[in-house]
Tab-separated table of C-alpha atoms in Angstrom:
chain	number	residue	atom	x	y	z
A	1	UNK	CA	6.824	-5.798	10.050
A	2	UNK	CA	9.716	-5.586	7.237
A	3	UNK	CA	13.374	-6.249	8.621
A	4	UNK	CA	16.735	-5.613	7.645
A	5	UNK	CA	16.957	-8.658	5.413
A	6	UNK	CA	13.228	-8.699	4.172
A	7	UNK	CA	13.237	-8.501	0.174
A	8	UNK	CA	9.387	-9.333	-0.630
A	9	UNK	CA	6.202	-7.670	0.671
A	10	UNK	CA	5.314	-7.529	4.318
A	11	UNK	CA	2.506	-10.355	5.609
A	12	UNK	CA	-0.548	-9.034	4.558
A	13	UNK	CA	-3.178	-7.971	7.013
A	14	UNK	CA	-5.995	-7.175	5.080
A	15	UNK	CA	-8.251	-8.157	2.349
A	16	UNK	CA	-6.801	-5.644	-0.010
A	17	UNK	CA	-3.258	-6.243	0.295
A	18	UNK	CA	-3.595	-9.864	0.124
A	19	UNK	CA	-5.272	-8.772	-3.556
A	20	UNK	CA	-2.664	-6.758	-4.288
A	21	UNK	CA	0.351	-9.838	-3.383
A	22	UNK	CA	-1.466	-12.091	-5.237
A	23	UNK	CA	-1.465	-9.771	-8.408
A	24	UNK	CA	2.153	-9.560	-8.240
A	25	UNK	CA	2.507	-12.767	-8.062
A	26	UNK	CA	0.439	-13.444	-11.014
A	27	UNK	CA	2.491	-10.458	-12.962
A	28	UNK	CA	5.739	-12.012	-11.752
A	29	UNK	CA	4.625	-15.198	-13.344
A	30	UNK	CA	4.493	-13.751	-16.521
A	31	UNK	CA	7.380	-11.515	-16.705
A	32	UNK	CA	9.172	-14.822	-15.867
A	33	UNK	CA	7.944	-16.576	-18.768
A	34	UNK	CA	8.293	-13.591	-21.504
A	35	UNK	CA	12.101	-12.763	-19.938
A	36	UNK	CA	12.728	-16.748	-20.298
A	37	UNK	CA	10.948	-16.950	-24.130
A	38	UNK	CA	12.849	-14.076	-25.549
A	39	UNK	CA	16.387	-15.275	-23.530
A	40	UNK	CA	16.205	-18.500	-25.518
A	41	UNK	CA	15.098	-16.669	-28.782
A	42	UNK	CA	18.089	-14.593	-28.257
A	43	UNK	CA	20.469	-17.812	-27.065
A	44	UNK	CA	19.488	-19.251	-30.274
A	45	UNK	CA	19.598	-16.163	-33.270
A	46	UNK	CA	23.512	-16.025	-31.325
A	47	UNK	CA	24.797	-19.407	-31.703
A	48	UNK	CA	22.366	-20.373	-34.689
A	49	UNK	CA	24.539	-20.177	-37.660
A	50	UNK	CA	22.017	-21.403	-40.001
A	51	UNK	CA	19.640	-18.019	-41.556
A	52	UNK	CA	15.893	-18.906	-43.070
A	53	UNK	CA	15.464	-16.000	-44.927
A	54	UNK	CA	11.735	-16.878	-45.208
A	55	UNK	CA	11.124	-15.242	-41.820
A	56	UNK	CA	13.426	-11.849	-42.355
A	57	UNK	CA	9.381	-10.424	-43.624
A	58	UNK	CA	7.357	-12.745	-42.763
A	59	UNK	CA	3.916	-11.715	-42.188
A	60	UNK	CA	2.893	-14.655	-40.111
A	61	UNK	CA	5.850	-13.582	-37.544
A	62	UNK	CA	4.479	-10.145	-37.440
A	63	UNK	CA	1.025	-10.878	-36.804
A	64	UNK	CA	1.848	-13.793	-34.003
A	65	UNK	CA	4.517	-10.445	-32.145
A	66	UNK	CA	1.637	-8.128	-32.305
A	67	UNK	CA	-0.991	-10.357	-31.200
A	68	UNK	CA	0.546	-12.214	-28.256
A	69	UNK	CA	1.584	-9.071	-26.626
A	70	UNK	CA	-2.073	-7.599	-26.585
A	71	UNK	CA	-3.349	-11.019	-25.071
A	72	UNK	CA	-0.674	-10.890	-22.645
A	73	UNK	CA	-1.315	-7.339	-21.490
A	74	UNK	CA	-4.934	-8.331	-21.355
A	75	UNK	CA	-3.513	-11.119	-18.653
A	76	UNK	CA	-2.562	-7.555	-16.893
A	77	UNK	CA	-4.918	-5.634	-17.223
A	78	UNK	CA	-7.847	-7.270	-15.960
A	79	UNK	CA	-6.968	-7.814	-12.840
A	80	UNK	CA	-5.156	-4.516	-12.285
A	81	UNK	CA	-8.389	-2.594	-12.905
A	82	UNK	CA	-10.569	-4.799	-10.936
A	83	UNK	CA	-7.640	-3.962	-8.183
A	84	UNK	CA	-8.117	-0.507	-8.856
A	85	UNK	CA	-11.772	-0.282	-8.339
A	86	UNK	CA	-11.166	-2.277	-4.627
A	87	UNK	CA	-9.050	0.168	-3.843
A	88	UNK	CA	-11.453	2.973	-4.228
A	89	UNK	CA	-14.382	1.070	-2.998
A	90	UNK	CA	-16.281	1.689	0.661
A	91	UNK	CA	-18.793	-0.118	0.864
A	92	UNK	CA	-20.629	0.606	4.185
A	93	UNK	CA	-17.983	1.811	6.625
A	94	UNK	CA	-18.716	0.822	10.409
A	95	UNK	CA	-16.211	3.968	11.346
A	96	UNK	CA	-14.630	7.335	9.514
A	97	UNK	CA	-11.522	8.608	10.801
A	98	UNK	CA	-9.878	12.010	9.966
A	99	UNK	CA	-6.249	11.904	9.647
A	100	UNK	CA	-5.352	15.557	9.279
A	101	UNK	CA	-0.610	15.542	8.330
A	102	UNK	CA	0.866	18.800	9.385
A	103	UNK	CA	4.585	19.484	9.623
A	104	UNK	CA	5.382	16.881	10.868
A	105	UNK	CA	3.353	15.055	12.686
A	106	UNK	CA	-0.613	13.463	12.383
A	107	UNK	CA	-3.760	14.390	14.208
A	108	UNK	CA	-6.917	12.347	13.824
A	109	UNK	CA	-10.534	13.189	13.977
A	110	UNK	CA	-13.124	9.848	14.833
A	111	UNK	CA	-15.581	11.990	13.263
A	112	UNK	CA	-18.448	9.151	14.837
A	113	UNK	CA	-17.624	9.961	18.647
A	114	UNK	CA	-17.414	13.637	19.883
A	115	UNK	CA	-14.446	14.873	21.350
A	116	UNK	CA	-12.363	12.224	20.368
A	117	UNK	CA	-9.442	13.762	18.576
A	118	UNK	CA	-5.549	13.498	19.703
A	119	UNK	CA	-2.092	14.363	17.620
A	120	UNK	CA	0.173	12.043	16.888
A	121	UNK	CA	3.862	12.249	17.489
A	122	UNK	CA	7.250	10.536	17.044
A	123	UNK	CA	8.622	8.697	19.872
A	124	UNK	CA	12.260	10.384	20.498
A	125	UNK	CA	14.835	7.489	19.539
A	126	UNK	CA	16.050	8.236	23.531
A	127	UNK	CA	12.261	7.391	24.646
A	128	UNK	CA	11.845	4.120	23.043
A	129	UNK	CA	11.243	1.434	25.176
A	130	UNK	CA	13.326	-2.051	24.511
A	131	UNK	CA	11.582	-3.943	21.670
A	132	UNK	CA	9.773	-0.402	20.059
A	133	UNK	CA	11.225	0.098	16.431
A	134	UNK	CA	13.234	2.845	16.241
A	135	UNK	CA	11.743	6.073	13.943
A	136	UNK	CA	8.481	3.865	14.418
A	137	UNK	CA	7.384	4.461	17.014
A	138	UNK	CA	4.553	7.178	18.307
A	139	UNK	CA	2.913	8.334	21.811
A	140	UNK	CA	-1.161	8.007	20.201
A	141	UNK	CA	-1.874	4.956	18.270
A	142	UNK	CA	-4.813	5.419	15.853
A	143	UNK	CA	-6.962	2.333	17.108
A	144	UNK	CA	-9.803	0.994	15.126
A	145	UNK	CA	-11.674	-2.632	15.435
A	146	UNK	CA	-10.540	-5.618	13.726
A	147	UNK	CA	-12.378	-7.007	11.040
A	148	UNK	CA	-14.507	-3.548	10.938
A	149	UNK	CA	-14.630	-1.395	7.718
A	150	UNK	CA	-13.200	1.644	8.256
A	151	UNK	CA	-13.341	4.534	5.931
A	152	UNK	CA	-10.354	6.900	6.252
A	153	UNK	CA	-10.275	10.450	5.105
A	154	UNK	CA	-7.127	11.823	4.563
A	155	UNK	CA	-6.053	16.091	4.242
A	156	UNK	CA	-3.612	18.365	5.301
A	157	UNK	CA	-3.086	22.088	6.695
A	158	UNK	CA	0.386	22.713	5.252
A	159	UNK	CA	1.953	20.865	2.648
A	160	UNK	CA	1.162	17.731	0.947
A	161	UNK	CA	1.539	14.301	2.972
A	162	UNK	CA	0.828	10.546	2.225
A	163	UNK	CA	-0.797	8.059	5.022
A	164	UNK	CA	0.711	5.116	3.967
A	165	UNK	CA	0.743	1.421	5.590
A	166	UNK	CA	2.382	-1.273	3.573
A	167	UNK	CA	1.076	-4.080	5.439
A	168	UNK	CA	-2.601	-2.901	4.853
A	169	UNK	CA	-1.974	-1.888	1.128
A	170	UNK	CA	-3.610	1.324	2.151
A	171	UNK	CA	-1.630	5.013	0.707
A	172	UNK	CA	-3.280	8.206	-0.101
A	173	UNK	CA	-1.864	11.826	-0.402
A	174	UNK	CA	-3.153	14.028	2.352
A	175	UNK	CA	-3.762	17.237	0.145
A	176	UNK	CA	-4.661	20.681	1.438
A	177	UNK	CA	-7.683	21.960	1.175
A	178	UNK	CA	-9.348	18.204	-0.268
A	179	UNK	CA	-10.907	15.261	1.323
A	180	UNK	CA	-9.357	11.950	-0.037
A	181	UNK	CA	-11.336	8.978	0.843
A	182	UNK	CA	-9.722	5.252	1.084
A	183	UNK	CA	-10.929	2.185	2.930
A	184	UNK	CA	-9.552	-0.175	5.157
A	185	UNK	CA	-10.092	-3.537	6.937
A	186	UNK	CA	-7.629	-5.173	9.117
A	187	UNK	CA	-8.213	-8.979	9.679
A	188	UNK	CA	-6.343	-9.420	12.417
A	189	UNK	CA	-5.544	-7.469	15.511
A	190	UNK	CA	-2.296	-6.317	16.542
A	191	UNK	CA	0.536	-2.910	15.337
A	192	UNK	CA	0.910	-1.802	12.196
A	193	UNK	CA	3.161	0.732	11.032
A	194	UNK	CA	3.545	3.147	8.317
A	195	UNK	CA	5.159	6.421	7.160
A	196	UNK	CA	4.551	9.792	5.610
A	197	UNK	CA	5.433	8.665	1.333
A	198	UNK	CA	5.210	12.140	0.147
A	199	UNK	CA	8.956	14.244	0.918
A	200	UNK	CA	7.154	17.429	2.944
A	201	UNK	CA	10.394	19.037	4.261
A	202	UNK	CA	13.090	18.648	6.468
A	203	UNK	CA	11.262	16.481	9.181
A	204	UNK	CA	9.662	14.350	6.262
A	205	UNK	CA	11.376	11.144	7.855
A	206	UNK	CA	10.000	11.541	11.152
A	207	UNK	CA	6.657	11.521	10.917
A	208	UNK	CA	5.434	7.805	11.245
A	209	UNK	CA	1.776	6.012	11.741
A	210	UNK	CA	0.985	3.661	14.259
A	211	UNK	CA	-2.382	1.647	13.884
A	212	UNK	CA	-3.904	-0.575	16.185
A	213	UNK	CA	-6.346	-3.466	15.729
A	214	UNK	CA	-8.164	-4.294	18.421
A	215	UNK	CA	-11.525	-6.530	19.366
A	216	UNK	CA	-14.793	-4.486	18.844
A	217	UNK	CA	-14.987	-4.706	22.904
A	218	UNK	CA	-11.593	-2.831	23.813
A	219	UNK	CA	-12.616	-0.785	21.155
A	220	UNK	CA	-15.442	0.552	22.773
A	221	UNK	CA	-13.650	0.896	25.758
A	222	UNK	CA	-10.980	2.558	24.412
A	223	UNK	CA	-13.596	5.275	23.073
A	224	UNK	CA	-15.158	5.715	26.319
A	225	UNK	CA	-11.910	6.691	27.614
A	226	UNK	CA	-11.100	9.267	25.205
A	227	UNK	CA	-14.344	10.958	25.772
């Protein structure tokens, strides 16, 4: 969960968004080392009083800017796209659930179990119990099984929406009248919370997600009592 003081990324708690930390890391790493190369090129053209007027057109220079760039972005690249192919990727999901955004709350659909569909609504700041995050908070949790692969399709009735939790890596617009698929695997059981990231009106900031991991077992039990 990200607090008051928190400046990186929240813990990851899934497969994906421990891919996705490590690739900013990795980018980090080499904005660090271009922002400190061209500082000290820059430190020393300023206090350098000496000119070689070999290198004002040099072609060597321009061929060794050009080219170390491209590798560079190729550094980038690479892993962003095989990044972007995870992210679209579902394999063989082990459950599908509907999350349907409407203004301005969620309902979900566990399109594998009949009759198993419930809205999902803000807890009133006045309601929340002590230790429940305030704005966070909501009366249905959308439970699904830890270390299961869950495929999640997101749409709307309105407006446009966005199902969205950091700490899974997982955000997709909720468009009306379209089916977006996205996939998901938590790795460890527990709450995790997210928000609507697309501005649908006046209630946009009061529409929050609340996901629970469970084991497979009060999973299933779970289900049964829904039905």
């Amino acid at each position: 969960m990200a607090l008051w003081n928190s400046l990186g990324f929240q813990n990851g708690a899934s497969p994906l968004m421990e891919q996705l930390i490590f690739f900013h890391d990795h980018t980090m790493v080499i904005l660090v080392l271009i922002v400190t190369l061209v500082g000290y090129m820059l430190a020393s053209v300023l206090f350098n009083l000496f000119i070689n007027r070999s290198l004002l057109e040099s072609q060597n220079i321009e061929v060794v800017w050009t080219v170390l760039p491209a590798v560079i972005l190729l550094f980038v690249a690479l892993p962003s796209l095989r990044l972007l192919y995870l992210l679209d990727e579902v394999n063989q999901p082990s459950l599908t659930v509907k999350a349907v955004g409407h203004q301005w709350y969620w309902s979900y659909e566990y399109s594998d179990f009949m009759n198993v569909e419930f809205s999902s609504y803000m807890v009133p700041e006045s309601d929340n119990l002590p230790g429940d995050f305030r704005l966070l908070e909501t009366d249905n949790h959308t439970v699904v099984p830890t270390g299961g692969q869950v495929r999640l399709l997101g749409t709307s009735v309105d407006v446009i929406h966005s199902w969205t939790i950091p700490a899974l890596g997982v955000k997709a617009d909720a468009i009306p009248g379209r089916l977006n698929q996205m996939s998901l695997m938590v790795s460890r059981p527990g709450l995790f919370y997210g928000q609507c990231s697309e501005i649908c009106g006046a209630n946009h900031s009061f529409m929050p997600i609340t996901l629970e991991s469970v084991s497979f077992s009060a999973f299933v039990a779970w289900v049964n009592s829904e039905v």
